[in-house]
């Protein structure tokens, strides 16, 4: 029997947050979703928004928060697509730093356990491959990605300082590239861009020569990893990588999307954005040993429902979000 809890999900109307809210509700918990709806949308919540155990609170995590009593806090509040987080980099830094402080203060007040959605971006342009958690990273301090990378690094620091100073029960997940149904068609990240472009018969926009690599984790696998991290007592001592270690070049991804969609779109090669990491792959040994978690869904298998989802969005059968 799972203990029924009151759980706050900051960023709960986003791609991952909304799926997490749905999972927590299905386990019988009470869920409060806090979101400023900047990149998130109530469309993502439509299958459970009317449930009595669910509450939507439109607020900015970087502003003073209302008094709440909760048992668990998940902090997923921050735009995650480079296109979105770079559109207002100062707001991105504020969301990460002030958001972490506000939620950690709330955790102190109510004695809640709190999980930070950190990122593989803390490793920057990694000089160690694959990336284990004890690798300290190679992040540009002044580049266009720094607002996100350094914001997330500062949030991790705050989590460990609150843990040492106030005894807060913390968890830190370093999330690698994640995809799946529910992404915005205009999200700007590579999986949604390629699938939407292929379905529309438009050229697939490869930045650079497409030799850079990423490791893509399906949404459902990732959410199970977050739940395991939150509820595993031994997980407090260290940040834990959550991602799929299957590594693909961007060009390989484009070719797989063309194969699975049957699209005749061509490949367009565009300039590589500044500071775009050359390679990225999680070492998930810790997640496997401490959480007993590993992803189950291969890229090919996860792309199929993702393609069906975007196809339905484009033909007006599902609501694009
Ligand atoms: N990318 C691409 N075409 C696109 C979008 C992204 O080639 O239309 C590349 C991007 O330059 C990066 C990789 O795909 O090398 C992953 O980009 P994304 O924005 O999905 O996530 P990131 O890992 O960079 O945060």
Tab-separated table of C-alpha atoms in Angstrom, residues 157-277:
chain	number	residue	atom	x	y	z
A	157	UNK	CA	24.190	24.179	-4.838
A	158	UNK	CA	21.213	25.673	-2.993
A	159	UNK	CA	19.706	22.212	-2.516
A	160	UNK	CA	22.889	20.916	-0.860
A	161	UNK	CA	23.286	24.084	1.252
A	162	UNK	CA	19.691	23.814	2.527
A	163	UNK	CA	20.355	20.143	3.246
A	164	UNK	CA	23.475	20.961	5.288
A	165	UNK	CA	22.091	24.078	7.021
A	166	UNK	CA	18.465	23.088	7.594
A	167	UNK	CA	18.451	19.303	7.235
A	168	UNK	CA	16.096	19.421	4.241
A	169	UNK	CA	15.451	15.986	2.739
A	170	UNK	CA	16.570	16.539	-0.873
A	171	UNK	CA	16.803	14.671	-4.159
A	172	UNK	CA	18.569	15.902	-7.321
A	173	UNK	CA	17.848	14.341	-10.729
A	174	UNK	CA	20.131	15.200	-13.650
A	175	UNK	CA	17.773	14.714	-16.553
A	176	UNK	CA	19.152	13.965	-20.031
A	177	UNK	CA	17.245	14.683	-23.272
A	178	UNK	CA	13.674	13.461	-22.957
A	179	UNK	CA	10.929	13.227	-25.595
A	180	UNK	CA	7.469	11.820	-26.113
A	181	UNK	CA	3.821	12.623	-26.727
A	182	UNK	CA	2.767	15.904	-25.130
A	183	UNK	CA	5.737	17.952	-26.352
A	184	UNK	CA	4.793	21.225	-27.976
A	185	UNK	CA	4.957	21.210	-31.762
A	186	UNK	CA	6.848	24.509	-31.461
A	187	UNK	CA	9.053	23.284	-28.606
A	188	UNK	CA	12.154	23.822	-30.750
A	189	UNK	CA	14.021	20.744	-29.543
A	190	UNK	CA	15.335	18.216	-31.982
A	191	UNK	CA	12.829	15.351	-31.661
A	192	UNK	CA	9.720	17.516	-31.980
A	193	UNK	CA	11.303	19.594	-34.769
A	194	UNK	CA	12.281	16.556	-36.850
A	195	UNK	CA	8.984	14.697	-36.380
A	196	UNK	CA	6.849	17.733	-37.196
A	197	UNK	CA	9.043	18.624	-40.192
A	198	UNK	CA	8.928	15.049	-41.519
A	199	UNK	CA	5.143	14.848	-41.143
A	200	UNK	CA	4.699	18.163	-42.943
A	201	UNK	CA	7.100	17.157	-45.730
A	202	UNK	CA	9.379	20.062	-44.831
A	203	UNK	CA	13.203	19.814	-44.732
A	204	UNK	CA	14.647	18.458	-41.474
A	205	UNK	CA	16.838	21.191	-39.988
A	206	UNK	CA	20.153	19.667	-38.912
A	207	UNK	CA	22.317	22.147	-37.011
A	208	UNK	CA	25.986	21.702	-37.879
A	209	UNK	CA	26.982	18.511	-39.698
A	210	UNK	CA	24.751	16.345	-37.481
A	211	UNK	CA	27.675	14.459	-35.935
A	212	UNK	CA	26.928	15.745	-32.407
A	213	UNK	CA	25.339	13.090	-30.195
A	214	UNK	CA	22.494	12.967	-27.713
A	215	UNK	CA	20.861	10.181	-25.691
A	216	UNK	CA	17.084	10.259	-25.831
A	217	UNK	CA	14.887	8.984	-23.000
A	218	UNK	CA	11.177	8.314	-23.434
A	219	UNK	CA	8.901	10.401	-21.197
A	220	UNK	CA	7.323	7.455	-19.309
A	221	UNK	CA	10.709	5.958	-18.427
A	222	UNK	CA	11.903	9.307	-17.142
A	223	UNK	CA	8.843	9.881	-14.949
A	224	UNK	CA	9.311	6.429	-13.365
A	225	UNK	CA	12.907	7.442	-12.628
A	226	UNK	CA	11.745	10.644	-10.900
A	227	UNK	CA	9.272	8.688	-8.735
A	228	UNK	CA	11.955	6.134	-7.809
A	229	UNK	CA	14.413	8.884	-6.929
A	230	UNK	CA	11.889	10.685	-4.730
A	231	UNK	CA	10.903	7.567	-2.801
A	232	UNK	CA	14.282	5.815	-2.424
A	233	UNK	CA	15.727	6.767	0.984
A	234	UNK	CA	19.349	6.007	-0.008
A	235	UNK	CA	19.176	8.478	-2.913
A	236	UNK	CA	19.714	11.597	-0.803
A	237	UNK	CA	23.504	11.674	-0.796
A	238	UNK	CA	24.189	12.460	-4.452
A	239	UNK	CA	22.668	13.854	-7.650
A	240	UNK	CA	21.577	10.985	-9.914
A	241	UNK	CA	21.618	10.905	-13.727
A	242	UNK	CA	18.301	9.928	-15.326
A	243	UNK	CA	18.449	9.229	-19.037
A	244	UNK	CA	18.711	6.582	-21.700
A	245	UNK	CA	22.329	5.602	-22.433
A	246	UNK	CA	21.518	4.779	-26.074
A	247	UNK	CA	23.560	7.413	-27.951
A	248	UNK	CA	22.713	8.699	-31.449
A	249	UNK	CA	24.119	11.352	-33.727
A	250	UNK	CA	21.623	14.015	-34.711
A	251	UNK	CA	21.943	12.791	-38.286
A	252	UNK	CA	21.071	9.228	-37.214
A	253	UNK	CA	18.011	10.590	-35.442
A	254	UNK	CA	16.952	12.454	-38.597
A	255	UNK	CA	17.308	9.300	-40.697
A	256	UNK	CA	15.347	7.230	-38.174
A	257	UNK	CA	12.538	9.803	-38.148
A	258	UNK	CA	12.426	9.736	-41.978
A	259	UNK	CA	12.281	5.924	-41.949
A	260	UNK	CA	9.536	5.706	-39.315
A	261	UNK	CA	7.380	8.455	-40.823
A	262	UNK	CA	7.966	7.307	-44.414
A	263	UNK	CA	8.614	10.965	-45.208
A	264	UNK	CA	10.455	12.110	-48.327
A	265	UNK	CA	11.696	15.291	-46.616
A	266	UNK	CA	15.274	16.298	-47.375
A	267	UNK	CA	17.936	17.194	-44.828
A	268	UNK	CA	18.938	20.859	-44.531
A	269	UNK	CA	22.239	21.662	-42.815
A	270	UNK	CA	22.138	24.935	-40.838
A	271	UNK	CA	24.767	26.655	-38.658
A	272	UNK	CA	25.488	25.022	-35.306
A	273	UNK	CA	24.328	27.231	-32.401
A	274	UNK	CA	26.996	28.594	-30.035
A	275	UNK	CA	28.128	26.223	-27.251
A	276	UNK	CA	26.077	23.301	-28.612
A	277	UNK	CA	27.530	20.245	-26.767
